[in-house]
XYZ file of C-alpha atoms in Angstrom:
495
model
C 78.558 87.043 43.784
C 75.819 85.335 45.888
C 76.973 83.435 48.902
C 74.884 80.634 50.101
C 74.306 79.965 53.719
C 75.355 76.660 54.716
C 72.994 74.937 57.369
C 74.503 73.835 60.930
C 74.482 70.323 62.108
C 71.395 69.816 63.913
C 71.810 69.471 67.878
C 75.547 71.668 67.333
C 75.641 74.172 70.320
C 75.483 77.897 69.353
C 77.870 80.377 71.002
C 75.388 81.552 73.198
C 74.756 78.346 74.956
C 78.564 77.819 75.469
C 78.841 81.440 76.916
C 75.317 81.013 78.841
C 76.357 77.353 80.715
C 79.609 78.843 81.332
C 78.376 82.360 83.168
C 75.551 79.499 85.107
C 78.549 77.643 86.020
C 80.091 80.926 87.660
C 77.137 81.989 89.202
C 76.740 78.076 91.257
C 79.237 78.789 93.350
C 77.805 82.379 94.823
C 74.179 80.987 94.958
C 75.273 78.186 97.153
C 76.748 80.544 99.527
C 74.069 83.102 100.186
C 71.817 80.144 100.079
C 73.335 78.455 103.136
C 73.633 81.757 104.066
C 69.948 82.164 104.083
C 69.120 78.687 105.846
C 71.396 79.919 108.646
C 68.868 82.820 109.361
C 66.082 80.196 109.676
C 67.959 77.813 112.282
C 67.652 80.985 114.504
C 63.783 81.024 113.980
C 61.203 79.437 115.423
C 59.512 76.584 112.773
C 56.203 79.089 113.398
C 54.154 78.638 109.859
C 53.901 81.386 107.908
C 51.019 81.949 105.482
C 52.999 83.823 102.908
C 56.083 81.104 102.722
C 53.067 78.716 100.742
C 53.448 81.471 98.233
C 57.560 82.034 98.023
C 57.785 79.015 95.427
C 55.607 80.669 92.875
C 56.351 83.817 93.680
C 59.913 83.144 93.061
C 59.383 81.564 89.664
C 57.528 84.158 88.348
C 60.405 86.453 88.610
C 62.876 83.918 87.498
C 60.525 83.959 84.332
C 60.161 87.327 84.317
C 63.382 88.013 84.476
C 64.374 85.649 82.067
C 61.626 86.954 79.457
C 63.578 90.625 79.943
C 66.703 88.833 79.171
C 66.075 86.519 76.324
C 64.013 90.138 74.609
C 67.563 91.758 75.064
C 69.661 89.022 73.796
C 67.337 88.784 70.690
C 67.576 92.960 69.707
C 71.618 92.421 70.523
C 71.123 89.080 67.778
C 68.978 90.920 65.738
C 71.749 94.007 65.240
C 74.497 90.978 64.449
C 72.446 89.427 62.118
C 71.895 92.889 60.308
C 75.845 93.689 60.294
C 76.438 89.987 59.263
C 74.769 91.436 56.187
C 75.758 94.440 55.408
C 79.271 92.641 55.966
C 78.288 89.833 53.327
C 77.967 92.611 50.648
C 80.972 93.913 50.880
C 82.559 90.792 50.982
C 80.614 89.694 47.877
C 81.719 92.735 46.063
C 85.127 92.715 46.768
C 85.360 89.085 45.574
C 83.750 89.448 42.806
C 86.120 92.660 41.712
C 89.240 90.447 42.820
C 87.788 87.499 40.493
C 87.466 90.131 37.761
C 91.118 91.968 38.053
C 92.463 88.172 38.069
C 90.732 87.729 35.252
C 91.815 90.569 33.050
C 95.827 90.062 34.369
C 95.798 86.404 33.076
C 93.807 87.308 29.941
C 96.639 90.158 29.189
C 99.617 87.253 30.003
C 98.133 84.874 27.562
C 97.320 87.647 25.095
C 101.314 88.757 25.726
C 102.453 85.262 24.604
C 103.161 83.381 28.062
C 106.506 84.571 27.978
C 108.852 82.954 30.317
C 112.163 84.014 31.822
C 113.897 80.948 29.898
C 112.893 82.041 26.623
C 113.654 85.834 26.984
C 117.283 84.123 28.290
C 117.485 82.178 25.894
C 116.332 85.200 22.610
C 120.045 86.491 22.290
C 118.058 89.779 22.187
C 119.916 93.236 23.187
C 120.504 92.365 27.159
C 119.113 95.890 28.457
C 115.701 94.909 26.793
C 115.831 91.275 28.263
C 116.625 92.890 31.731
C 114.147 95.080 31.740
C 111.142 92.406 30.519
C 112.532 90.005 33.302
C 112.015 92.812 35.470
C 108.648 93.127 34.255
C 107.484 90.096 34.506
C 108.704 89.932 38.102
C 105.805 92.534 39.081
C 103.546 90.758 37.327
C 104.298 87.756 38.731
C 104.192 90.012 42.435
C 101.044 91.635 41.592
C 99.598 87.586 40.544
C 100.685 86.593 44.098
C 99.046 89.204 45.664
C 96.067 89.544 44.227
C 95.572 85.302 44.737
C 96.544 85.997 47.988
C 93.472 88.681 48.456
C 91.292 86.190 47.093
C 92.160 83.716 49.295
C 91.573 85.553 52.160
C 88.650 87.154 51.209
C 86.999 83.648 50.268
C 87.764 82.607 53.844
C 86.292 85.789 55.140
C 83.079 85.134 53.503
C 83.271 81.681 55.317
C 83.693 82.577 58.201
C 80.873 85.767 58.140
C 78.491 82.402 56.617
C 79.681 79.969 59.941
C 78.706 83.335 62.085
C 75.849 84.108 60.270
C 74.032 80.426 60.864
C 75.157 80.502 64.647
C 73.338 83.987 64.764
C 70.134 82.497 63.396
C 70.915 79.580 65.618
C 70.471 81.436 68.651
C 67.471 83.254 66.994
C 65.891 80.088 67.123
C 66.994 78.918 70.551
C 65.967 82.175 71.757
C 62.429 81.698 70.962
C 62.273 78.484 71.811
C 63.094 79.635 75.291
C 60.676 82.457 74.915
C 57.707 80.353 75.067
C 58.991 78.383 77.597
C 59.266 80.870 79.781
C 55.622 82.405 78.695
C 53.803 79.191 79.783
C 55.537 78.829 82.839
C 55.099 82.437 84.046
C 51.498 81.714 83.162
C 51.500 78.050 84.730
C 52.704 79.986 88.166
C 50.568 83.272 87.782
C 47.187 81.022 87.457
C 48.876 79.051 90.536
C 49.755 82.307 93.087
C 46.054 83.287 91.902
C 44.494 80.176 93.330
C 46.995 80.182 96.712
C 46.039 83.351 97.111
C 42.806 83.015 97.422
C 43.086 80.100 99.632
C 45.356 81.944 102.275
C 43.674 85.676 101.983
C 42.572 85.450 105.626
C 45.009 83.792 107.190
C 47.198 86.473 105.538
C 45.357 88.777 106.947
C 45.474 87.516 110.265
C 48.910 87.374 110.208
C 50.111 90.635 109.077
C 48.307 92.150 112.111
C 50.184 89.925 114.039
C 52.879 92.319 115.994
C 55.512 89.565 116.532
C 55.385 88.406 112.947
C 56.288 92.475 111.929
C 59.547 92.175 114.386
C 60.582 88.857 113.586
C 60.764 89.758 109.645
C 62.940 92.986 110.884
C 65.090 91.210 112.650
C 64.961 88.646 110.029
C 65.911 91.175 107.594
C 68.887 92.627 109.803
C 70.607 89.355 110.039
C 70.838 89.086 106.569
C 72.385 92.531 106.291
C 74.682 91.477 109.141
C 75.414 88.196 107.698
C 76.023 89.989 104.071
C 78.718 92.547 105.384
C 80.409 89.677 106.667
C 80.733 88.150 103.522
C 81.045 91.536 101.878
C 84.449 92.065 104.260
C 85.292 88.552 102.988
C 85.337 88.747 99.701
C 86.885 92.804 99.609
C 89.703 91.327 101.456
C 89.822 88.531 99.126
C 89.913 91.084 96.580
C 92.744 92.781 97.577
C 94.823 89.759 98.199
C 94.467 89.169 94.652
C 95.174 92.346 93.800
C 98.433 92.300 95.792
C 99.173 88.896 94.124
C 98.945 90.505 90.573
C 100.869 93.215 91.498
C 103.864 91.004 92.997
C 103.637 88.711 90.009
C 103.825 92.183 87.608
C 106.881 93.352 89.853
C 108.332 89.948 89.493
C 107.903 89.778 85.590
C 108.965 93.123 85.520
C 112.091 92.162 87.212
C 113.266 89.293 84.905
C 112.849 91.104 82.785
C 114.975 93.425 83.391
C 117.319 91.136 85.083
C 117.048 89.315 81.220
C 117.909 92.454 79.473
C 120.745 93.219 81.471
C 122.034 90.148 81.138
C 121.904 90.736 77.223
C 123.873 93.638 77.130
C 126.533 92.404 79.343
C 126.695 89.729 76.603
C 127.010 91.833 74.181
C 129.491 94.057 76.047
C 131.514 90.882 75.991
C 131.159 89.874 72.302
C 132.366 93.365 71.844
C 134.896 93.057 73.717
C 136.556 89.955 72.251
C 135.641 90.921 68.919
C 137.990 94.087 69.411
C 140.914 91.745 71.177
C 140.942 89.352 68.238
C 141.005 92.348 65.986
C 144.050 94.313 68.109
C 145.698 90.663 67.987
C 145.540 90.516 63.711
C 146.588 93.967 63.917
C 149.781 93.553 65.898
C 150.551 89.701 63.987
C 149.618 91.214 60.549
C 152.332 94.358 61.571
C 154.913 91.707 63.359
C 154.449 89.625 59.917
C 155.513 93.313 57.941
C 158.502 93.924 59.860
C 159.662 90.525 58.885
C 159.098 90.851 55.729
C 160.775 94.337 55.945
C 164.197 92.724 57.222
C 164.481 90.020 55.426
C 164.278 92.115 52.261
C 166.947 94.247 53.584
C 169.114 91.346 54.993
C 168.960 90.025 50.848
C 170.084 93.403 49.629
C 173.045 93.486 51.935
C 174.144 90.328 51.131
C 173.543 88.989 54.778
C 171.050 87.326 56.491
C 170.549 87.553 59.830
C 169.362 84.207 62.065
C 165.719 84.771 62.814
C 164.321 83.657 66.310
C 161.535 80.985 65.859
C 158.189 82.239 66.914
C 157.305 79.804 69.738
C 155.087 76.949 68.214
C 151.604 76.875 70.308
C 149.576 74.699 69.285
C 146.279 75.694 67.153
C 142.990 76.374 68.976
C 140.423 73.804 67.878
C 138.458 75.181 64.730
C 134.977 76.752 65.477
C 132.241 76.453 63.088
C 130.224 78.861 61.923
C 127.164 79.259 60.618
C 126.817 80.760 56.879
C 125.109 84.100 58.434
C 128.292 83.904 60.611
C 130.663 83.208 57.964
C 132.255 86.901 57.803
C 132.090 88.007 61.814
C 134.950 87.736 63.524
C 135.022 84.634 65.689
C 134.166 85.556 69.520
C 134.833 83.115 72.568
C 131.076 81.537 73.287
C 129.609 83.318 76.289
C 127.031 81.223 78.217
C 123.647 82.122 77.414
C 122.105 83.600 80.370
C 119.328 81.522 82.035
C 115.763 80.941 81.397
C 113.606 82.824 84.273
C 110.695 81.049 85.409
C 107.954 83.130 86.208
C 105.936 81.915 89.510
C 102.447 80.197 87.995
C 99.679 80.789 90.386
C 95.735 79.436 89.971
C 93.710 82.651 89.424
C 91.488 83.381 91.937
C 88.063 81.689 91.476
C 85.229 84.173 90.376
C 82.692 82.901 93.078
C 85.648 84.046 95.920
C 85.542 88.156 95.048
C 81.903 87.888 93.789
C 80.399 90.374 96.364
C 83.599 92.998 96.634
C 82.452 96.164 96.464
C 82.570 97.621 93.110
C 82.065 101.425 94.446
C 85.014 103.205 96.223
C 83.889 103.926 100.239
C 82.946 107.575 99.710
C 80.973 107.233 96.435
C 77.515 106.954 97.900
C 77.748 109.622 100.642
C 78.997 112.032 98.043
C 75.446 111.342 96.180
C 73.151 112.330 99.570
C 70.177 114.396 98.569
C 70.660 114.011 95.038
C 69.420 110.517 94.229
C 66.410 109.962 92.539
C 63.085 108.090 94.065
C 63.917 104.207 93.212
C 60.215 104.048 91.651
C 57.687 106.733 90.338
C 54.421 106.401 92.933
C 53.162 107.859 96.406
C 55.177 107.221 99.730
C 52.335 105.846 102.185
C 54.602 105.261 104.707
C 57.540 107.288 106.141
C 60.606 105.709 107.949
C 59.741 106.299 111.670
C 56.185 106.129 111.184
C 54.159 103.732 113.719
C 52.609 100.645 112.158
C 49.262 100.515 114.176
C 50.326 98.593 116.899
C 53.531 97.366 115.924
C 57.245 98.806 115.406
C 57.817 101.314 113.618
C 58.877 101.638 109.893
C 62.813 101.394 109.261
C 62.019 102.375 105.277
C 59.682 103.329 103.607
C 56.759 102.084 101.253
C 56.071 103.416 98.344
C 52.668 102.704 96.223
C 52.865 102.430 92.674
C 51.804 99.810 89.656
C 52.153 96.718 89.551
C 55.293 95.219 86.835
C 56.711 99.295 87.122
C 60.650 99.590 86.616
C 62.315 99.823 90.249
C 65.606 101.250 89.212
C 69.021 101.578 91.601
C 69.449 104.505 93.485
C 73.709 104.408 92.566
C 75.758 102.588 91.247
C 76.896 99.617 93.169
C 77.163 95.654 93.219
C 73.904 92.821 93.625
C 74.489 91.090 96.848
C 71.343 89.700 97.402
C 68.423 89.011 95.160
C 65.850 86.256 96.515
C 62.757 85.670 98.281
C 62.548 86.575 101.737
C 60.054 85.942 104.162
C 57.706 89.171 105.155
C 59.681 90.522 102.109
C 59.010 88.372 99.210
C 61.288 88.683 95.955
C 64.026 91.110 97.608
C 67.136 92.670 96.019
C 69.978 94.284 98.072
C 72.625 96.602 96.494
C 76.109 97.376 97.776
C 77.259 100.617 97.354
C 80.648 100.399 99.405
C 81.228 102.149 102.124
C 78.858 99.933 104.206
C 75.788 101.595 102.718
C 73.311 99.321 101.110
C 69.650 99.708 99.628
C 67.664 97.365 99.923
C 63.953 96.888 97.603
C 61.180 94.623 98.911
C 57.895 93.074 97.659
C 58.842 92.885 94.234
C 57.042 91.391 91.500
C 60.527 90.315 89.417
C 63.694 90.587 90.278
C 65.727 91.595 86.738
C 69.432 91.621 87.809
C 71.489 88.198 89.973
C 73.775 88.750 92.891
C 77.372 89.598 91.954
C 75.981 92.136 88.886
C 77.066 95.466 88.656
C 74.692 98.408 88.477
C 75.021 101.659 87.511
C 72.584 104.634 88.954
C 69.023 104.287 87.401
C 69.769 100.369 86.243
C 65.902 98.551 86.424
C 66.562 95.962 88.862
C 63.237 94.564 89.667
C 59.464 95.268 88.851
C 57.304 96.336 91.627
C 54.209 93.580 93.058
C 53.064 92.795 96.189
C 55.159 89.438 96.995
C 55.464 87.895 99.932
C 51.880 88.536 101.374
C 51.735 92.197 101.241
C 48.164 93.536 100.974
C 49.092 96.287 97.872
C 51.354 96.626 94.955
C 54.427 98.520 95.974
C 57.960 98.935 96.756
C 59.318 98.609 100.213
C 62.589 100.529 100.239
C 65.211 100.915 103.112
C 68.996 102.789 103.401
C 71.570 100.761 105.360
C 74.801 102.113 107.107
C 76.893 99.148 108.997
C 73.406 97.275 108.813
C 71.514 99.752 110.865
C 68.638 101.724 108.973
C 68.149 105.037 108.891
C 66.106 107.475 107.281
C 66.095 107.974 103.477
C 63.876 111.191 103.366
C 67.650 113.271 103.017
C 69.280 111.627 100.889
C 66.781 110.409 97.932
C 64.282 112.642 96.653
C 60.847 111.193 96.663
């Protein structure tokens, strides 16, 4: 059976633009604070120009294209996969409809060839009753195997609805996808053409200024007041975390505890019904034997020719009549028992997402565990060690490491995105938590592929190497961090 695809309503949203607006919605709450979080840093500077901060703006939106290129080429294989299942599902759902049409077919086919014999009429034959029992008996599957099967049908039909409904919202987002696709082509050409030209407007005052030895120290220190400023917020939001975890753990305990508190309320209730039900029943027992012996004496009293005065039973007046419903027709009658009282479990507002964004998603002694096993964050050649002199200025707290430009930086270990923006002296930089205190940190990337408050696992990509934020070659600047202070990577990642 073919199933036709019905057409959406043009301008209905897709799934993936729900689920997309929602997740950007999530995300405005952590930007905003590492932003301000950023301005801070720059009251504490000095309004100096800087040569490379002309370039931040396009250097910026070429990762966000980037990135968002890498993204939309995932979210169209992922689309791509449903679409085929959708398929393969639609089959299947056409076959077994089309069998279930067929079965129906054949059952009512056999009924009308049978005679449409009803119930009335077999009643109603004065045939031999054992033969009228057993057709009526007959025709009771049938009519069971009808229901089903219509039943089958029915659901089936609205299976093959729905798969259609999911089927146009897949090509839906098909379509939005690459509709967003070549947005995000022209503008990462629009701002590659436009770095080209600032670039070389500003080569030599570039130049100029990277020799500059106060510009070198005021992007480290630059640099460690973020870090310092991050493990603030980092303490924040892991203490934030663990209120909330404390909270769902009291409000578990607490509906574990009406819970209980419920159920043992129940059984005392039905201890009770018990209870009375056995009373009443001792109480019939000892009336319906009192009621015997009576009997019993006067019977005797007749035969002897004498009857004995009998005491009146003391006249009590009749409880009030309880009524009972038809399931309750035959149970004894038991006194009511109040019903024991609703429990209210405490509502509490979850904790917004934006609040435990940054908590670290690595327990404190994963990343030491890993020292001198991690893997170099890029493939290329280390031209500068941490410790060695820059010509005349400080010395290097990382190290740099040359390699292609657009390569795959991937994460050392596993740990949360706490930072990913432009920085000046560092262009498009991404920081990684790994608990514990320890960070990583990647500078002068071309694209930056992953959005604080991610999760990474060991050997993620999380950015593409370039040469942002003024530096003279393609190439990834890469530091260690313990309680914000560097230290050298040489022992613990193997370049």
């Amino acid at each position: 059976m073919a199933v036709p695809v019905a057409h959406a309503a043009p301008g209905k949203p897709t799934e993936r633009s729900k689920q997309k607006a929602l997740a950007e919605a999530e995300r405005a709450g952590l930007q905003q604070k590492l932003t301000a979080l950023k301005k801070d840093i720059g009251k504490t500077e000095s309004a100096k120009e800087d040569a490379a901060d002309t370039l931040a703006e396009s250097e910026a939106a070429i990762s966000d294209a980037n990135r968002a290129l890498r993204d939309l080429q995932q979210e169209q294989q992922d689309t791509n996969s449903k679409l085929t299942a959708l398929g393969t599902e639609r089959e299947r759902l056409s076959a077994t409809v089309k069998d279930q049409q067929q079965q129906l077919a054949q059952m009512l086919r056999q009924h009308y060839v049978a005679g449409n014999e009803d119930r009335i009429k077999l009643l109603l034959s004065g045939d031999n009753p054992n033969r009228i029992n057993r057709d009526l008996q007959m025709l009771s599957y049938v009519s069971q195997a009808q229901a089903k099967l219509l039943e089958g049908l029915r659901a089936s039909l609205k299976a093959v609805e729905d798969n259609q409904a999911a089927t146009q919202n897949a090509k839906d987002e098909l379509g939005e996808i690459a509709q967003e696709q070549l947005q995000q082509k022209n503008k990462l050409e629009q701002e590659k053409a436009r770095r080209a030209a600032l670039l070389s407007q500003l080569s030599n005052k570039l130049v100029a200024q990277r020799k500059e030895v106060g510009n070198v120290e005021r992007d480290e220190q630059r640099l460690g007041g973020l870090v310092t400023r991050l493990n603030k917020l980092i303490e924040e939001q892991a203490a934030a975390a663990a209120a909330e975890k404390r909270r769902q753990e009291q409000l578990a305990a607490a509906r574990a505890a009406a819970k209980a508190k419920a159920e043992a309320e129940q059984r005392a209730l039905a201890k009770a019904r018990a209870a009375e039900a056995e009373r009443q029943r001792l109480a019939r027992a000892a009336a319906a034997r009192e009621a015997a012996a009576r009997a019993a004496a006067m019977a005797n009293a007749g035969k002897s020719g004498t009857i004995k005065p009998q005491t009146p039973a003391p006249v009590t007046s009749p409880a009030p009549p309880v009524k009972l419903d038809p399931i309750d027709a035959d149970e004894p009658k038991v006194a009511a028992t109040p019903a024991p009282p609703e429990v209210k479990e405490p509502k509490e507002p979850p904790a917004k997402a934006a609040d435990i964004a940054l908590a670290p998603a690595a327990p404190a002694g994963a990343f030491a565990s890993l020292k001198g096993q991690m893997r170099a964050p890029v493939n290329g050649r280390v031209a500068a060690k941490y410790g060695s002199k820059r010509g005349d200025g400080p010395a290097w707290k990382g190290v740099f490491i040359k390699a292609a430009e657009g390569a795959e930086i991937h994460a050392v270990a596993g740990g949360r995105v706490v930072f990913a923006e432009w920085l000046r002296g560092f262009g498009n930089l991404i920081i990684v938590d790994h608990g514990g205190q320890y960070m990583s940190i990647y500078g002068n990337n071309q694209s930056l592929l992953k959005r604080p408050g991610d999760v990474v696992k060991a050997g993620d990509a999380i950015a593409s190497v370039g040469n942002s934020g003024g530096n003279e070659e393609s190439g990834l600047y890469f530091e260690l961090r313990l309680r914000g202070a560097a230290f050298d990577p040489s022992g613990w990642v193997k370049f």
